Each structure stands twice: as structure tokens, then as C-alpha cells.
Amino acid sequence: MSLPLYVQGAWFGGALLFILGLKGMSSPASARRGIVWAGYGMLIAIAASFLIPGLKNIALMIAALGSGSAAAWFSGKKVKMTDMPQMVAVYNGMGGGAAAAIAAIEFARGDAHGTITTTLAVIGALIGAVSFTGSCIAYAKLQGLMQRAYRLPAQNVVNVVLALAAAALGATMIALAPAEPELIYVFFAVALALGVVVTLPIGGADMPVVISLFNAFTGLAVGFEGYVLGNPALIIAGIVVGAAGTLLTQLMAKAMNRPLSNILFTPISGAAQGGGAIEGSMKEVGAIDAAALMRYASKVIIVPGYGMAVAHAQHKVWEMSEMLEEAGVEVKFAIHPVAGRMPGHMNVLLAEAGVPYDKIFDLEEINGEFAQADVALIIGANDVVNPSARTDKSSPIYGMPILNADFAQNVIVIKRGKGTGYSGVENALFYGDNTRMLYGDAQPMAGEIIQQLKAMG
Ligand code: NAP
């Protein structure tokens, strides 16, 4: 059926807004605007869909839109910043599941669309179904509902067998189109199982890359199903999400120095094994000494991590930094690409606290400066400053680029106790001769340093 020009034009306009929105999201300064634009793009695309002549099931569509929008509105308002990765996993899963459901309906109708369209529908269904169940597992792991990593015996063989079975079933569906319902059920069961089995063993530090990969999968699946439905807005939105997700996956894998094949087939488990014995002991320091060390320093580099997010300490940290700057200390923030629990996590928190962008530096920009810093202040970061990644070949995180905080003259670490980071690996930095541990929750600790700085005048 050829659609009226106004519907096609509105879809095209919506798709254009998606692209402009994504462009806006490439910088923290314009990200908010980008999200709003993409939101308007979605609104236009949905509204235009209601203008298709001869539309049926309008009440069902409105009910689905209403319940989906209400759920998204309330969960979006309520979600904590630290729970954002779970939320992204849920949205990925929804997108992948929706793409697979579109394909399922098209197969169930039994309309033969021609080989190319059926092939794209099958590929979209496979990717969407894998992304759906994989994202559910990712959600359960990140939410702490299940063990972080669970490896089957002969895991990689099971993965390959399921992937080949899904491909063979899909090929049969294309050859037979329209396929019998039993074949369609078995195909979806295998595809859904594949998503579970591939994701189960992945845990620890690899989870962000997997979520990003499923994001790319969902985009591709939506794009393919957009082709099946003849909907340009879906095709463009899918391609944009697929391309952005693929690039992000590559960037993150590079940031962790873990090829994607390695992440999927030889994952680091949550309870990491390996890593050589660490010599020395952790040496404690009080807030008063930590404050004095920074107050009389020339240069302080702050490395925030997941613990700063948990403690909501960003405002206090910025207040402390401003006081140091007023005292003539140069203060910079060093951001590791996978610090926290989602890409850009630290940038978002620091921006929220009002830290100017020109004080925030990426790993490549700042790493050469740690050797000239009098103090590296680590606030709730662990894996991203673990020197074992540089030096200990037996460490599970060996090869991951890290912030060279250990090169600073003095290192102060604010954390609550002796807890390990997300990868479960011990951190040699905490035992270093130039490192002092300031034990406590990051927010009150930053508050205590502020009090001490005030007392020093
Ligand atoms: P991390 O390695 O997870 O370490 C966080 C540290 O913060 C812990 O050692 C913990 O020690 C401390 N902490 C927790 N709550 C605290 C609080 N209230 N106050 C003070 N300290 C607190 O964090 P990271 O260095 O930021 O590294 C991120 C890790 O997460 C990497 O392994 C990365 O691969 C992974 N990851 C990243 C993403 C992403 O996209 N950015 C997503 C998922 C996973 P105590 O318990 O002793 O306080």
C-alpha cells in the first residue's frame, strides 16, 4: 500500500530530528537539547502513524501507547543515576522484543513478502529476540537479582550450536515462506535461548560493553523490521541506533583493551580469579591531613568513580575543588571512559554539580599530567586506577588502559573500606608507599575536607 505523502513526509521529518538529536548528544553542552529534539522526532513519527488511511485497532494502539508512556514517565522520574544501566538494558530489551514481535506477526500472517523482505524479517527477528532475552539477563545481573556470571560446561560449543540452529531454522523459514507455525515457534524459542545463553557467563567489567552491543543489535533489528513494514522512520531510527551502538561498543571495548570476541567468548567473571599477590599494607590518613596536603599543593587531579555516584558526592566535591582553586591550587578532573556504571556517567554527574567542561579531561588528555601532580585524589574509583592492569599479566584486567594516578607524588583514596571494584580484582594502588586511605562515605568525607579547608582559611 502506498502511503499518503503527508505521512511519509512526517516520518522523514521525524527521522531528521532523530539524526539532529543524536548530533546534539555528542557534547555535554548540547545533550539536553539533543534529547528533546529526538523526543519531538518520536512524537511526530507516532502521530503520523495515526494518519495512515484505513488504520485498524486504534483503541489497542492508544492503550499500548498510554501504558508504555506512563511506565516510561514514572520510571524515568524515579530512576537513580546509579541504576541507569539497568534502565538502558530494559529499553534495549523492549526495542529488541518489539522488533521480534513485529516479525512474529508478519510470519504468523503467512503473507509471503518476497525473499529479500522475508530474509530481513528473519534476521531482524533473530537479532531482536537475542537482544530481548540478553537484555533481560543483563538487567537481572545489574539489579543484583542474579549471580553476576554463570558459565555452562562447554559454554562456547553451546553458543555456537544454538547460533547455527537459529540460522538453519531461519534459512528454512525463508525457503518455505510462508512457514508452518511450529517452525516459527521453534525458531523463536532457539533465538530467545541464544540471548540467555550468550549473556549468562558475562559479568564484571564487561557488562557495559554487552549492553552497548545489545543496543546496536536492537537498532539493527528495528531497522530491518522497518524495511519489512515499509516505514522510513523506523529504518532511519534503527540505522542511527545501530551505528551509534556499534561505535560505542567498539570505543568501550578499546577503552578496556578487550576485543569483542574476548568479551563474548572468554569473559571475566564477576568473582575474578588471578592477579599476583600484593605486597605492603594500606595506610590510613585523616581528613585534616588530607585537606592540608591538598591545600598546600600546586596541582591536584581528582579521579571520580562509581563510589562518588553512590554517595551523591559530586556537589561537595566541586565545592571542595572551588575552595582549593581559591587558595591557588590548580584542580583538574580525570575521567576514565568506563568509570562508574554507564558511558559518560562521571561527566553527567560533574556537569550536574556545575563543574565547567574545561576542567574535565579524558584519559588520553590527562594521563601525562599525573607525574606533575602533587596529589591525585581518588573518590570512589577503583578498577580505573588499578596499576595491575598495566603491570600484572596474570590480572584479569591486564591491558585495560587506566588513569596513571599512581604516578602522582601523593595519592589520597576516599572509599568506605576494603571493598574491591566492579571487576572484583584487588588494587595494588591502595598499598603503594605514596598512597593514603581516607575511609568513609565519599559525601561526608568531602564535607569534612571542606570543614578542614575552612578552618585553614
Ligand atoms: P569500581 O571499580 O566499581 O569501584 C568503586 C569503588 O567505590 C569500590 O571499590 C567501593 O569501595 C567504593 N565505594 C562504593 N560506594 C562508596 C561510597 N558511598 N563512598 C565512597 N566509596 C564508595 O568503580 P570505577 O573505578 O568507577 O570503575 C568502574 C567499573 O565498573 C569498571 O570495572 C567498569 O568496567 C565497570 N562498569 C562500567 C560501566 C560504564 O559504562 N561506565 C558500566 C558497568 C560496569 P568500598 O566498598 O570499600 O567503599
PDB file of C-alpha atoms in Angstrom, residues 95-376:
ATOM      1  CA  GLY A  95      13.166  -2.386  21.417  1.00  0.00           C
ATOM      2  CA  GLY A  96      14.583  -5.801  20.510  1.00  0.00           C
ATOM      3  CA  GLY A  97      11.441  -7.568  21.742  1.00  0.00           C
ATOM      4  CA  ALA A  98       9.211  -5.158  19.759  1.00  0.00           C
ATOM      5  CA  ALA A  99      11.225  -5.802  16.577  1.00  0.00           C
ATOM      6  CA  ALA A 100      10.970  -9.570  17.104  1.00  0.00           C
ATOM      7  CA  ALA A 101       7.226  -9.233  17.777  1.00  0.00           C
ATOM      8  CA  ILE A 102       6.707  -7.316  14.503  1.00  0.00           C
ATOM      9  CA  ALA A 103       8.474 -10.126  12.647  1.00  0.00           C
ATOM     10  CA  ALA A 104       6.425 -12.764  14.508  1.00  0.00           C
ATOM     11  CA  ILE A 105       3.172 -11.074  13.432  1.00  0.00           C
ATOM     12  CA  GLU A 106       4.346 -10.877   9.826  1.00  0.00           C
ATOM     13  CA  PHE A 107       5.280 -14.584   9.857  1.00  0.00           C
ATOM     14  CA  ALA A 108       2.018 -15.537  11.594  1.00  0.00           C
ATOM     15  CA  ARG A 109       0.006 -13.736   8.913  1.00  0.00           C
ATOM     16  CA  GLY A 110       1.661 -16.069   6.421  1.00  0.00           C
ATOM     17  CA  ASP A 111       1.932 -13.344   3.780  1.00  0.00           C
ATOM     18  CA  ALA A 112       4.849 -14.106   1.511  1.00  0.00           C
ATOM     19  CA  HIS A 113       6.771 -10.828   1.125  1.00  0.00           C
ATOM     20  CA  GLY A 114       9.422 -11.998  -1.301  1.00  0.00           C
ATOM     21  CA  THR A 115      12.814 -13.435  -0.442  1.00  0.00           C
ATOM     22  CA  ILE A 116      14.593 -10.188   0.433  1.00  0.00           C
ATOM     23  CA  THR A 117      11.903  -8.951   2.799  1.00  0.00           C
ATOM     24  CA  THR A 118      11.489 -12.368   4.444  1.00  0.00           C
ATOM     25  CA  THR A 119      15.256 -12.634   4.883  1.00  0.00           C
ATOM     26  CA  LEU A 120      15.413  -9.226   6.556  1.00  0.00           C
ATOM     27  CA  ALA A 121      12.413 -10.124   8.741  1.00  0.00           C
ATOM     28  CA  VAL A 122      14.152 -13.332   9.852  1.00  0.00           C
ATOM     29  CA  ILE A 123      17.460 -11.590  10.584  1.00  0.00           C
ATOM     30  CA  GLY A 124      15.638  -8.813  12.471  1.00  0.00           C
ATOM     31  CA  ALA A 125      13.654 -11.390  14.435  1.00  0.00           C
ATOM     32  CA  LEU A 126      16.804 -13.303  15.383  1.00  0.00           C
ATOM     33  CA  ILE A 127      18.754 -10.217  16.461  1.00  0.00           C
ATOM     34  CA  GLY A 128      15.743  -8.715  18.234  1.00  0.00           C
ATOM     35  CA  ALA A 129      14.987 -11.915  20.162  1.00  0.00           C
ATOM     36  CA  VAL A 130      18.645 -12.286  21.240  1.00  0.00           C
ATOM     37  CA  SER A 131      18.711  -8.650  22.313  1.00  0.00           C
ATOM     38  CA  PHE A 132      15.431  -9.094  24.245  1.00  0.00           C
ATOM     39  CA  THR A 133      16.444 -12.047  26.428  1.00  0.00           C
ATOM     40  CA  GLY A 134      20.082 -10.920  26.620  1.00  0.00           C
ATOM     41  CA  SER A 135      18.956  -7.531  27.929  1.00  0.00           C
ATOM     42  CA  CYS A 136      16.658  -9.219  30.482  1.00  0.00           C
ATOM     43  CA  ILE A 137      19.658 -11.164  31.821  1.00  0.00           C
ATOM     44  CA  ALA A 138      21.799  -8.000  31.798  1.00  0.00           C
ATOM     45  CA  TYR A 139      19.056  -6.221  33.767  1.00  0.00           C
ATOM     46  CA  ALA A 140      18.834  -9.043  36.318  1.00  0.00           C
ATOM     47  CA  LYS A 141      22.603  -9.009  36.824  1.00  0.00           C
ATOM     48  CA  LEU A 142      22.917  -5.255  37.162  1.00  0.00           C
ATOM     49  CA  GLN A 143      19.935  -5.125  39.519  1.00  0.00           C
ATOM     50  CA  GLY A 144      21.579  -7.793  41.683  1.00  0.00           C
ATOM     51  CA  LEU A 145      18.705 -10.245  41.055  1.00  0.00           C
ATOM     52  CA  MET A 146      21.052 -12.991  39.908  1.00  0.00           C
ATOM     53  CA  GLN A 147      24.619 -14.138  40.214  1.00  0.00           C
ATOM     54  CA  ARG A 148      26.872 -11.946  38.127  1.00  0.00           C
ATOM     55  CA  ALA A 149      28.319 -14.673  35.901  1.00  0.00           C
ATOM     56  CA  TYR A 150      27.249 -18.243  35.270  1.00  0.00           C
ATOM     57  CA  ARG A 151      29.225 -20.430  32.900  1.00  0.00           C
ATOM     58  CA  LEU A 152      27.820 -23.613  31.366  1.00  0.00           C
ATOM     59  CA  PRO A 153      30.071 -26.600  30.701  1.00  0.00           C
ATOM     60  CA  ALA A 154      31.364 -26.304  27.095  1.00  0.00           C
ATOM     61  CA  GLN A 155      29.857 -22.811  27.005  1.00  0.00           C
ATOM     62  CA  ASN A 156      31.292 -21.781  23.637  1.00  0.00           C
ATOM     63  CA  VAL A 157      30.133 -25.030  21.992  1.00  0.00           C
ATOM     64  CA  VAL A 158      26.588 -24.449  23.307  1.00  0.00           C
ATOM     65  CA  ASN A 159      26.689 -20.860  21.963  1.00  0.00           C
ATOM     66  CA  VAL A 160      27.824 -21.989  18.515  1.00  0.00           C
ATOM     67  CA  VAL A 161      25.309 -24.862  18.323  1.00  0.00           C
ATOM     68  CA  LEU A 162      22.399 -22.575  19.255  1.00  0.00           C
ATOM     69  CA  ALA A 163      23.556 -19.865  16.812  1.00  0.00           C
ATOM     70  CA  LEU A 164      23.847 -22.404  13.974  1.00  0.00           C
ATOM     71  CA  ALA A 165      20.462 -23.936  14.851  1.00  0.00           C
ATOM     72  CA  ALA A 166      18.809 -20.483  14.787  1.00  0.00           C
ATOM     73  CA  ALA A 167      20.483 -19.685  11.439  1.00  0.00           C
ATOM     74  CA  ALA A 168      19.393 -23.034   9.945  1.00  0.00           C
ATOM     75  CA  LEU A 169      15.805 -22.617  11.164  1.00  0.00           C
ATOM     76  CA  GLY A 170      15.738 -19.063   9.804  1.00  0.00           C
ATOM     77  CA  ALA A 171      17.063 -20.233   6.422  1.00  0.00           C
ATOM     78  CA  THR A 172      14.349 -22.922   6.310  1.00  0.00           C
ATOM     79  CA  MET A 173      11.691 -20.308   7.086  1.00  0.00           C
ATOM     80  CA  ILE A 174      12.939 -18.187   4.180  1.00  0.00           C
ATOM     81  CA  ALA A 175      12.973 -21.193   1.831  1.00  0.00           C
ATOM     82  CA  LEU A 176       9.483 -22.363   2.832  1.00  0.00           C
ATOM     83  CA  ALA A 177       7.846 -18.940   3.236  1.00  0.00           C
ATOM     84  CA  PRO A 178       5.144 -18.995   4.456  1.00  0.00           C
ATOM     85  CA  ALA A 179       6.495 -21.353   7.149  1.00  0.00           C
ATOM     86  CA  GLU A 180       4.413 -23.629   9.371  1.00  0.00           C
ATOM     87  CA  PRO A 181       3.633 -22.161  12.831  1.00  0.00           C
ATOM     88  CA  GLU A 182       5.603 -24.977  14.577  1.00  0.00           C
ATOM     89  CA  LEU A 183       8.774 -23.979  12.723  1.00  0.00           C
ATOM     90  CA  ILE A 184       8.236 -20.332  13.697  1.00  0.00           C
ATOM     91  CA  TYR A 185       7.782 -21.286  17.380  1.00  0.00           C
ATOM     92  CA  VAL A 186      10.966 -23.386  17.412  1.00  0.00           C
ATOM     93  CA  PHE A 187      12.913 -20.607  15.652  1.00  0.00           C
ATOM     94  CA  PHE A 188      11.866 -18.033  18.262  1.00  0.00           C
ATOM     95  CA  ALA A 189      12.494 -20.440  21.158  1.00  0.00           C
ATOM     96  CA  VAL A 190      16.056 -21.067  19.923  1.00  0.00           C
ATOM     97  CA  ALA A 191      16.697 -17.345  19.280  1.00  0.00           C
ATOM     98  CA  LEU A 192      15.410 -16.393  22.744  1.00  0.00           C
ATOM     99  CA  ALA A 193      17.508 -19.155  24.362  1.00  0.00           C
ATOM    100  CA  LEU A 194      20.584 -17.930  22.468  1.00  0.00           C
ATOM    101  CA  GLY A 195      20.259 -14.475  24.071  1.00  0.00           C
ATOM    102  CA  VAL A 196      20.124 -16.041  27.545  1.00  0.00           C
ATOM    103  CA  VAL A 197      22.996 -18.446  26.997  1.00  0.00           C
ATOM    104  CA  VAL A 198      25.324 -15.859  25.435  1.00  0.00           C
ATOM    105  CA  THR A 199      24.761 -13.342  28.252  1.00  0.00           C
ATOM    106  CA  LEU A 200      24.810 -15.646  31.288  1.00  0.00           C
ATOM    107  CA  PRO A 201      28.600 -16.036  31.548  1.00  0.00           C
ATOM    108  CA  ILE A 202      29.355 -12.361  31.020  1.00  0.00           C
ATOM    109  CA  GLY A 203      29.779 -10.262  34.102  1.00  0.00           C
ATOM    110  CA  GLY A 204      32.102  -7.907  35.907  1.00  0.00           C
ATOM    111  CA  ALA A 205      33.817  -5.249  33.923  1.00  0.00           C
ATOM    112  CA  ASP A 206      32.463  -6.458  30.562  1.00  0.00           C
ATOM    113  CA  MET A 207      28.793  -5.695  31.214  1.00  0.00           C
ATOM    114  CA  PRO A 208      28.798  -2.120  29.806  1.00  0.00           C
ATOM    115  CA  VAL A 209      30.162  -3.353  26.504  1.00  0.00           C
ATOM    116  CA  VAL A 210      27.496  -6.052  26.291  1.00  0.00           C
ATOM    117  CA  ILE A 211      24.697  -3.554  26.969  1.00  0.00           C
ATOM    118  CA  SER A 212      26.085  -1.316  24.265  1.00  0.00           C
ATOM    119  CA  LEU A 213      26.263  -4.311  21.900  1.00  0.00           C
ATOM    120  CA  PHE A 214      22.604  -5.152  22.551  1.00  0.00           C
ATOM    121  CA  ASN A 215      21.807  -1.505  21.908  1.00  0.00           C
ATOM    122  CA  ALA A 216      23.395  -1.867  18.459  1.00  0.00           C
ATOM    123  CA  PHE A 217      21.512  -5.169  17.926  1.00  0.00           C
ATOM    124  CA  THR A 218      18.197  -3.559  18.812  1.00  0.00           C
ATOM    125  CA  GLY A 219      18.852  -0.725  16.364  1.00  0.00           C
ATOM    126  CA  LEU A 220      19.635  -3.162  13.554  1.00  0.00           C
ATOM    127  CA  ALA A 221      16.593  -5.314  14.337  1.00  0.00           C
ATOM    128  CA  VAL A 222      14.316  -2.243  14.323  1.00  0.00           C
ATOM    129  CA  GLY A 223      15.864  -1.062  11.039  1.00  0.00           C
ATOM    130  CA  PHE A 224      15.252  -4.444   9.375  1.00  0.00           C
ATOM    131  CA  GLU A 225      11.671  -4.609  10.590  1.00  0.00           C
ATOM    132  CA  GLY A 226      11.193  -1.000   9.443  1.00  0.00           C
ATOM    133  CA  TYR A 227      12.074  -2.237   5.947  1.00  0.00           C
ATOM    134  CA  VAL A 228       9.576  -5.086   6.297  1.00  0.00           C
ATOM    135  CA  LEU A 229       6.838  -2.606   7.290  1.00  0.00           C
ATOM    136  CA  GLY A 230       7.939  -0.038   4.700  1.00  0.00           C
ATOM    137  CA  ASN A 231       8.383   2.579   7.435  1.00  0.00           C
ATOM    138  CA  PRO A 232      11.277   5.000   6.727  1.00  0.00           C
ATOM    139  CA  ALA A 233      11.215   6.490  10.241  1.00  0.00           C
ATOM    140  CA  LEU A 234      11.843   3.034  11.726  1.00  0.00           C
ATOM    141  CA  ILE A 235      14.549   2.295   9.156  1.00  0.00           C
ATOM    142  CA  ILE A 236      16.419   5.541   9.854  1.00  0.00           C
ATOM    143  CA  ALA A 237      15.953   5.352  13.646  1.00  0.00           C
ATOM    144  CA  GLY A 238      17.185   1.746  13.560  1.00  0.00           C
ATOM    145  CA  ILE A 239      20.221   2.578  11.453  1.00  0.00           C
ATOM    146  CA  VAL A 240      21.104   5.550  13.677  1.00  0.00           C
ATOM    147  CA  VAL A 241      20.822   3.475  16.876  1.00  0.00           C
ATOM    148  CA  GLY A 242      22.601   0.517  15.278  1.00  0.00           C
ATOM    149  CA  ALA A 243      25.512   2.652  14.054  1.00  0.00           C
ATOM    150  CA  ALA A 244      25.815   4.622  17.322  1.00  0.00           C
ATOM    151  CA  GLY A 245      25.651   1.409  19.359  1.00  0.00           C
ATOM    152  CA  THR A 246      28.285  -0.274  17.195  1.00  0.00           C
ATOM    153  CA  LEU A 247      30.659   2.695  17.515  1.00  0.00           C
ATOM    154  CA  LEU A 248      30.100   2.901  21.279  1.00  0.00           C
ATOM    155  CA  THR A 249      30.712  -0.845  21.629  1.00  0.00           C
ATOM    156  CA  GLN A 250      34.000  -0.516  19.747  1.00  0.00           C
ATOM    157  CA  LEU A 251      35.081   2.522  21.781  1.00  0.00           C
ATOM    158  CA  MET A 252      34.297   0.808  25.074  1.00  0.00           C
ATOM    159  CA  ALA A 253      35.995  -2.444  24.102  1.00  0.00           C
ATOM    160  CA  LYS A 254      39.034  -0.350  23.143  1.00  0.00           C
ATOM    161  CA  ALA A 255      38.873   1.555  26.457  1.00  0.00           C
ATOM    162  CA  MET A 256      39.010  -1.774  28.298  1.00  0.00           C
ATOM    163  CA  ASN A 257      41.541  -3.249  25.849  1.00  0.00           C
ATOM    164  CA  ARG A 258      39.274  -6.258  25.396  1.00  0.00           C
ATOM    165  CA  PRO A 259      38.471  -7.400  21.848  1.00  0.00           C
ATOM    166  CA  LEU A 260      34.741  -8.067  21.473  1.00  0.00           C
ATOM    167  CA  SER A 261      35.356 -11.762  20.719  1.00  0.00           C
ATOM    168  CA  ASN A 262      37.218 -11.972  24.019  1.00  0.00           C
ATOM    169  CA  ILE A 263      34.359 -10.335  25.904  1.00  0.00           C
ATOM    170  CA  LEU A 264      31.763 -12.689  24.437  1.00  0.00           C
ATOM    171  CA  PHE A 265      33.710 -15.929  24.469  1.00  0.00           C
ATOM    172  CA  THR A 266      36.232 -15.643  27.330  1.00  0.00           C
ATOM    173  CA  PRO A 267      34.546 -13.294  29.781  1.00  0.00           C
ATOM    174  CA  ILE A 268      35.966 -12.063  33.081  1.00  0.00           C
ATOM    175  CA  SER A 269      33.659 -13.423  35.728  1.00  0.00           C
ATOM    176  CA  GLY A 270      32.254 -11.186  38.490  1.00  0.00           C
ATOM    177  CA  ALA A 271      34.279 -13.040  41.088  1.00  0.00           C
ATOM    178  CA  ALA A 272      37.538 -12.531  39.281  1.00  0.00           C
ATOM    179  CA  GLN A 273      40.321 -15.030  39.633  1.00  0.00           C
ATOM    180  CA  GLY A 274      44.017 -14.432  39.191  1.00  0.00           C
ATOM    181  CA  GLY A 275      46.225 -11.447  39.848  1.00  0.00           C
ATOM    182  CA  GLY A 276      49.526 -11.693  41.690  1.00  0.00           C
ATOM    183  CA  ALA A 277      49.837 -11.243  45.461  1.00  0.00           C
ATOM    184  CA  ILE A 278      50.113  -7.586  46.517  1.00  0.00           C
ATOM    185  CA  GLU A 279      52.808  -6.585  48.988  1.00  0.00           C
ATOM    186  CA  GLY A 280      52.607  -3.810  51.586  1.00  0.00           C
ATOM    187  CA  SER A 281      49.744  -2.513  53.663  1.00  0.00           C
ATOM    188  CA  MET A 282      47.059   0.134  53.381  1.00  0.00           C
ATOM    189  CA  LYS A 283      47.966   3.292  55.329  1.00  0.00           C
ATOM    190  CA  GLU A 284      45.193   5.455  56.762  1.00  0.00           C
ATOM    191  CA  VAL A 285      45.031   9.233  56.803  1.00  0.00           C
ATOM    192  CA  GLY A 286      42.600  11.662  58.493  1.00  0.00           C
ATOM    193  CA  ALA A 287      40.574  14.403  56.794  1.00  0.00           C
ATOM    194  CA  ILE A 288      42.731  17.095  58.382  1.00  0.00           C
ATOM    195  CA  ASP A 289      45.972  15.752  56.856  1.00  0.00           C
ATOM    196  CA  ALA A 290      44.307  15.101  53.509  1.00  0.00           C
ATOM    197  CA  ALA A 291      42.989  18.686  53.455  1.00  0.00           C
ATOM    198  CA  ALA A 292      46.404  20.116  54.369  1.00  0.00           C
ATOM    199  CA  LEU A 293      48.154  18.059  51.670  1.00  0.00           C
ATOM    200  CA  MET A 294      45.808  19.448  49.021  1.00  0.00           C
ATOM    201  CA  ARG A 295      45.625  23.000  50.425  1.00  0.00           C
ATOM    202  CA  TYR A 296      49.379  23.426  50.090  1.00  0.00           C
ATOM    203  CA  ALA A 297      49.704  21.592  46.765  1.00  0.00           C
ATOM    204  CA  SER A 298      50.196  23.286  43.387  1.00  0.00           C
ATOM    205  CA  LYS A 299      48.271  20.746  41.393  1.00  0.00           C
ATOM    206  CA  VAL A 300      45.543  18.280  42.385  1.00  0.00           C
ATOM    207  CA  ILE A 301      43.946  15.814  39.973  1.00  0.00           C
ATOM    208  CA  ILE A 302      40.620  14.358  41.087  1.00  0.00           C
ATOM    209  CA  VAL A 303      39.596  10.909  39.820  1.00  0.00           C
ATOM    210  CA  PRO A 304      35.901  10.239  40.448  1.00  0.00           C
ATOM    211  CA  GLY A 305      34.440   6.733  40.212  1.00  0.00           C
ATOM    212  CA  TYR A 306      31.357   4.710  40.965  1.00  0.00           C
ATOM    213  CA  GLY A 307      31.568   5.430  44.724  1.00  0.00           C
ATOM    214  CA  MET A 308      31.151   9.173  44.107  1.00  0.00           C
ATOM    215  CA  ALA A 309      27.919   8.400  42.246  1.00  0.00           C
ATOM    216  CA  VAL A 310      26.637   6.114  45.026  1.00  0.00           C
ATOM    217  CA  ALA A 311      27.403   8.742  47.653  1.00  0.00           C
ATOM    218  CA  HIS A 312      25.966  11.645  45.558  1.00  0.00           C
ATOM    219  CA  ALA A 313      29.149  13.446  46.499  1.00  0.00           C
ATOM    220  CA  GLN A 314      29.609  15.464  43.296  1.00  0.00           C
ATOM    221  CA  HIS A 315      28.312  18.760  44.730  1.00  0.00           C
ATOM    222  CA  LYS A 316      30.549  18.570  47.788  1.00  0.00           C
ATOM    223  CA  VAL A 317      33.488  17.542  45.611  1.00  0.00           C
ATOM    224  CA  TRP A 318      33.017  20.607  43.410  1.00  0.00           C
ATOM    225  CA  GLU A 319      32.625  22.867  46.473  1.00  0.00           C
ATOM    226  CA  MET A 320      35.918  21.464  47.797  1.00  0.00           C
ATOM    227  CA  SER A 321      37.595  21.994  44.401  1.00  0.00           C
ATOM    228  CA  GLU A 322      36.448  25.613  44.270  1.00  0.00           C
ATOM    229  CA  MET A 323      37.932  26.227  47.715  1.00  0.00           C
ATOM    230  CA  LEU A 324      41.236  24.715  46.615  1.00  0.00           C
ATOM    231  CA  GLU A 325      41.227  26.868  43.489  1.00  0.00           C
ATOM    232  CA  GLU A 326      40.556  29.966  45.575  1.00  0.00           C
ATOM    233  CA  ALA A 327      43.646  29.013  47.572  1.00  0.00           C
ATOM    234  CA  GLY A 328      45.662  28.972  44.341  1.00  0.00           C
ATOM    235  CA  VAL A 329      45.690  25.214  43.694  1.00  0.00           C
ATOM    236  CA  GLU A 330      45.244  24.029  40.111  1.00  0.00           C
ATOM    237  CA  VAL A 331      42.448  21.423  40.118  1.00  0.00           C
ATOM    238  CA  LYS A 332      41.591  19.085  37.230  1.00  0.00           C
ATOM    239  CA  PHE A 333      39.167  16.177  36.895  1.00  0.00           C
ATOM    240  CA  ALA A 334      40.323  12.982  35.173  1.00  0.00           C
ATOM    241  CA  ILE A 335      37.606  10.802  33.638  1.00  0.00           C
ATOM    242  CA  HIS A 336      38.122   7.199  32.620  1.00  0.00           C
ATOM    243  CA  PRO A 337      35.811   6.133  29.755  1.00  0.00           C
ATOM    244  CA  VAL A 338      34.300   3.300  31.838  1.00  0.00           C
ATOM    245  CA  ALA A 339      34.305   4.979  35.269  1.00  0.00           C
ATOM    246  CA  GLY A 340      31.003   4.495  37.072  1.00  0.00           C
ATOM    247  CA  ARG A 341      28.332   2.280  35.605  1.00  0.00           C
ATOM    248  CA  MET A 342      27.489   3.783  32.219  1.00  0.00           C
ATOM    249  CA  PRO A 343      29.297   5.661  29.474  1.00  0.00           C
ATOM    250  CA  GLY A 344      29.610   9.324  30.407  1.00  0.00           C
ATOM    251  CA  HIS A 345      28.411   8.641  33.981  1.00  0.00           C
ATOM    252  CA  MET A 346      31.027  10.876  35.623  1.00  0.00           C
ATOM    253  CA  ASN A 347      30.664  13.649  33.029  1.00  0.00           C
ATOM    254  CA  VAL A 348      26.914  13.796  33.714  1.00  0.00           C
ATOM    255  CA  LEU A 349      27.387  13.972  37.495  1.00  0.00           C
ATOM    256  CA  LEU A 350      30.107  16.619  37.328  1.00  0.00           C
ATOM    257  CA  ALA A 351      28.083  18.686  34.851  1.00  0.00           C
ATOM    258  CA  GLU A 352      25.089  18.447  37.218  1.00  0.00           C
ATOM    259  CA  ALA A 353      27.274  19.784  40.031  1.00  0.00           C
ATOM    260  CA  GLY A 354      28.351  22.719  37.842  1.00  0.00           C
ATOM    261  CA  VAL A 355      31.954  21.695  37.111  1.00  0.00           C
ATOM    262  CA  PRO A 356      32.993  23.627  33.967  1.00  0.00           C
ATOM    263  CA  TYR A 357      33.750  21.398  30.958  1.00  0.00           C
ATOM    264  CA  ASP A 358      37.244  22.837  30.607  1.00  0.00           C
ATOM    265  CA  LYS A 359      38.216  21.299  33.952  1.00  0.00           C
ATOM    266  CA  ILE A 360      37.228  17.787  32.861  1.00  0.00           C
ATOM    267  CA  PHE A 361      39.785  15.714  30.954  1.00  0.00           C
ATOM    268  CA  ASP A 362      39.697  12.340  29.216  1.00  0.00           C
ATOM    269  CA  LEU A 363      42.220   9.606  29.895  1.00  0.00           C
ATOM    270  CA  GLU A 364      44.479  10.411  26.905  1.00  0.00           C
ATOM    271  CA  GLU A 365      44.472  14.130  27.711  1.00  0.00           C
ATOM    272  CA  ILE A 366      45.352  13.868  31.400  1.00  0.00           C
ATOM    273  CA  ASN A 367      47.456  10.749  31.805  1.00  0.00           C
ATOM    274  CA  GLY A 368      50.718  12.568  31.068  1.00  0.00           C
ATOM    275  CA  GLU A 369      49.998  15.078  33.865  1.00  0.00           C
ATOM    276  CA  PHE A 370      49.786  12.768  36.882  1.00  0.00           C
ATOM    277  CA  ALA A 371      53.587  12.756  37.253  1.00  0.00           C
ATOM    278  CA  GLN A 372      53.474  16.544  37.802  1.00  0.00           C
ATOM    279  CA  ALA A 373      50.554  16.392  40.248  1.00  0.00           C
ATOM    280  CA  ASP A 374      51.223  16.823  43.961  1.00  0.00           C
ATOM    281  CA  VAL A 375      48.055  14.943  44.830  1.00  0.00           C
ATOM    282  CA  ALA A 376      45.797  12.510  42.980  1.00  0.00           C
TER     283      ALA A 376
END
